[in-house]
Amino acid sequence: MDHREALIAASNNRANLNYVAPGIEVQGLSLTYPDEPNALIDINLSIPGGEVTAVIGPSGCGKSTLLRCFNRMNDMLEGCQYSGSITLGDLNILDPMTDVTLLRRRVGMVFQQPNPFPMSIYDNVAYGPRIGGLRRRRDLDEVVENALRLAALWDEVKGQLGKNATVLSLGQQQRLVIARAIAVQPEVLLMDEPASSLDPISTLRIEELIYELKQSYTIVIVTHNMQQAARVSDRTAFLNQGQVVEYDATDKIFTNPSQRATEDYITGRYG
Amino acid sequence: MAEGRYDSGDGSVAGRQHISARFSAELEAIKNALLEMGGKTESQINLATRALLNGAGDVAQEVVAMDKDINRMEVDIDEQCARIIARRQPAAFDLRLIISIAKVTTDLERIGDEATRVARMALKSSIREPVRGAESQTMAIAEHGSAMLRRALDAFARLDVDAAVRVLLSAQSAQTDYEEGMVLLQAAISNDPTSLKSCMDQIWALRSLDRVGDHACNVAEQVVYLVTAVDIRHVDEPTLVKLLDSGADT
Amino acid sequence: MTNPDMFDYPDLNSARIRDEKINTLMTAATGAATLLAVVSVVAFLGFIVLLGGAWLAEEQALSATVGQQHSSNFELLLFGGRELASSGGVLPAIVGTVVLTLLMAVIVAPLGIVVALYLTEYSGGGWPTQLLRIGVQNLAAIPSIIYGVFGLAFFVYVIGGRIDELFYASNLPTPTFGTPGLLWASLTLALLTLPTVIVATEEGLLRIPSSLREGSRALGATRVETIFRVVLPAAAPSILTGIILAVARAAGEVAPLMLVGVVRYAPTLPVSIEAPFLQLEQKFMHLGFYVYDLTMHAPGSEGRVGIVAAASLLLVSVIVSLNIVALLLRVRLRRTYVQSGV
């Protein structure tokens, strides 16, 4: 199956009302690297598909590291070692035989700082599909338009797709980056503090976008902004020192957490 | 008038929609839930009064049963308020809306309790004999309280400060009925000491119905707070009148 | 009036006056230095333009009175006037310079980019890399004549000699590649300018934020795809800057070229409109050398300065033209690939 067929199959799949993106099962995940021997310790999480799961915790608690396990971005770190397992549907993410480039087409990622490539808006969104082998202009046009519409950016940029992406506002850039990520039709979207460099209104836009995207994507968002986690997520995991302290429905975590440490953290009594 | 700021062209709770449409929807839903609860307490009062005056036992039973619903609604709405505060961190109008809704539920629930009390009196007296002595006063007080409640809830629904202040100003107008009723019932007791039990029940009922107006006032005060952010509890009548007069340029 | 709670700054005013004095002084000093630099450059260019132009005008007048066939300034410059006739004119020297420089650029650009890519993207960044980096930077400090010696010894004799043995044995003992020529001169200049290109490219690559690389990798691109589709395009303006610097330096070099291929007079151009278009083994003429040669060997003494100035004017013009072309290219690239992030 070539990339074009795969994309079409994926979007048809998504068009089905009963479609639910697959969840992620994390079992006994530990991660070490030379600078940080206890980066993650025995993480067990069952992240449901088609929902937004927030990971909160103090700086350096390992939340970004955990997120980067899901698309094996930690592989770029020197001397990084995993144990345990992470599965996405039928895919064993941590298996050394897993093709990370294929994995990353199923698990997209959005970073803290908007990082559009210094090229046109169109080329940014078309980047992933092109890498995947989509060449026909008509197919690309369609993919680009759909992705920009989903990212709620189409109306703002439709007349200027040839314009350099770096001239967009930060908030628009971040939505562009989200469009770029969903253009390859991933099943999971990882977001690493996606709004921390944005102004409050742009932040709300991103949050609203997250809410709308969760219909068809499993979303895991790392944020140091607890209120943001409260606003956008269905489930929240509180991480501290590489361990999951509490993982529950967001309503529960923010109104009546069961762990003292969680309560201290979300009420600002931490440390 | 201040509520001009919150004129909603699009049917939302207050003016323009939030960026998060879901937040707007949540506020809309909680406000509607409150108004529904208000409507229910209002009909509860009316039914309880009818039960009392006509000695209708089945209606009284119905009122007592309704109280369960009212209580459940209060808990639900309060829970939603807590959830919205925890998850949405509302500010300004949204914050006042949540605070006033949480307070209004308490008053509505109390009204429900008063209605239930009246209904229980009705059950007791319906076993013995229908009430006699202060029917017209009881009727007047009940109607007055119920009307105040209705107008306060209307004011809440429409964010109408003028209407809310008028509710507050009308609070005293049932006072004479209440005093007259009390005098009549006291006289009835002196005339016929055997009617003491029945008359005492009636006095309690009268008092409960009178309290409905007080709770309606509290609701109206929350409307003024919600729209103008001014706390008018414990403010005397002349100041209220001034507020009404100066309404145009607030 | 005297509030004990108020802070009192008696020296505030004098401090401000002192600051202003320093500011005025600095403005004057930096301004004077800038003026000096501008005056030098203007004087230099004026010298060349005025003297060169005067010589050309005089030459034209002379040609007109004598009735020679050269009548325009342009032809005079290109084909040589009365005193330039022995060297065959300036045109072959211009062609030689341009061809040499372009060939050098074609060689040095990919080589420099690849080395810079290795240094930034592939090597671990440990001490061997640092050593290599320091080595490269020091290469730029070696006098250019040494490059000429190396080019003659290594390219001409070792490599050229071997090529002759292998492919042109029938012509021996007459050397084909085993003698100074265009290819060896280009290679020598490429080696000379390699550090410039490497350093500029490396700086460009290092300026690309790692978030762009991560963004590309997160979309399922491999490392190579990331380099070719994101990193290199984004660094293109810096790379081009490096090449411009390299071209500017190479076009002005004379000393090493005297050892590896430039001659005073070459009967044919190294390029032609017929196959094989480019004669890599040919010796060629060069403007820089031409200026040198004129200065040292032109007949008479009264006209010498004028001739030299005219040739210098041409040399400067050629280099400026090459740079302008490169600059335009860079502006175009920059419009396409705006430096993102920082």
mmCIF file of C-alpha atoms in Angstrom, chain A residues 201 208 211 227 230-231 233 251, chain B residues 19-22 83 86-87 89:
data_model
loop_
_atom_site.group_PDB
_atom_site.id
_atom_site.type_symbol
_atom_site.label_atom_id
_atom_site.label_comp_id
_atom_site.label_asym_id
_atom_site.label_seq_id
_atom_site.Cartn_x
_atom_site.Cartn_y
_atom_site.Cartn_z
ATOM 1 C CA ILE A 201 -6.057 34.086 23.795
ATOM 2 C CA GLU A 208 -10.327 24.602 21.857
ATOM 3 C CA TYR A 211 -10.964 19.639 22.306
ATOM 4 C CA GLN A 227 -5.269 24.966 34.850
ATOM 5 C CA ALA A 230 -7.964 21.019 33.970
ATOM 6 C CA ARG A 231 -9.479 22.800 30.993
ATOM 7 C CA SER A 233 -8.126 16.960 29.510
ATOM 8 C CA ASP A 251 -12.655 16.029 37.404
ATOM 9 C CA ILE B 19 -13.361 30.962 22.480
ATOM 10 C CA SER B 20 -14.106 27.655 24.100
ATOM 11 C CA ALA B 21 -17.633 26.988 22.864
ATOM 12 C CA ARG B 22 -17.868 24.211 25.388
ATOM 13 C CA ARG B 83 -16.339 21.562 38.526
ATOM 14 C CA ALA B 86 -11.825 23.803 39.135
ATOM 15 C CA ARG B 87 -11.599 23.303 35.404
ATOM 16 C CA GLN B 89 -11.091 29.223 36.337
#
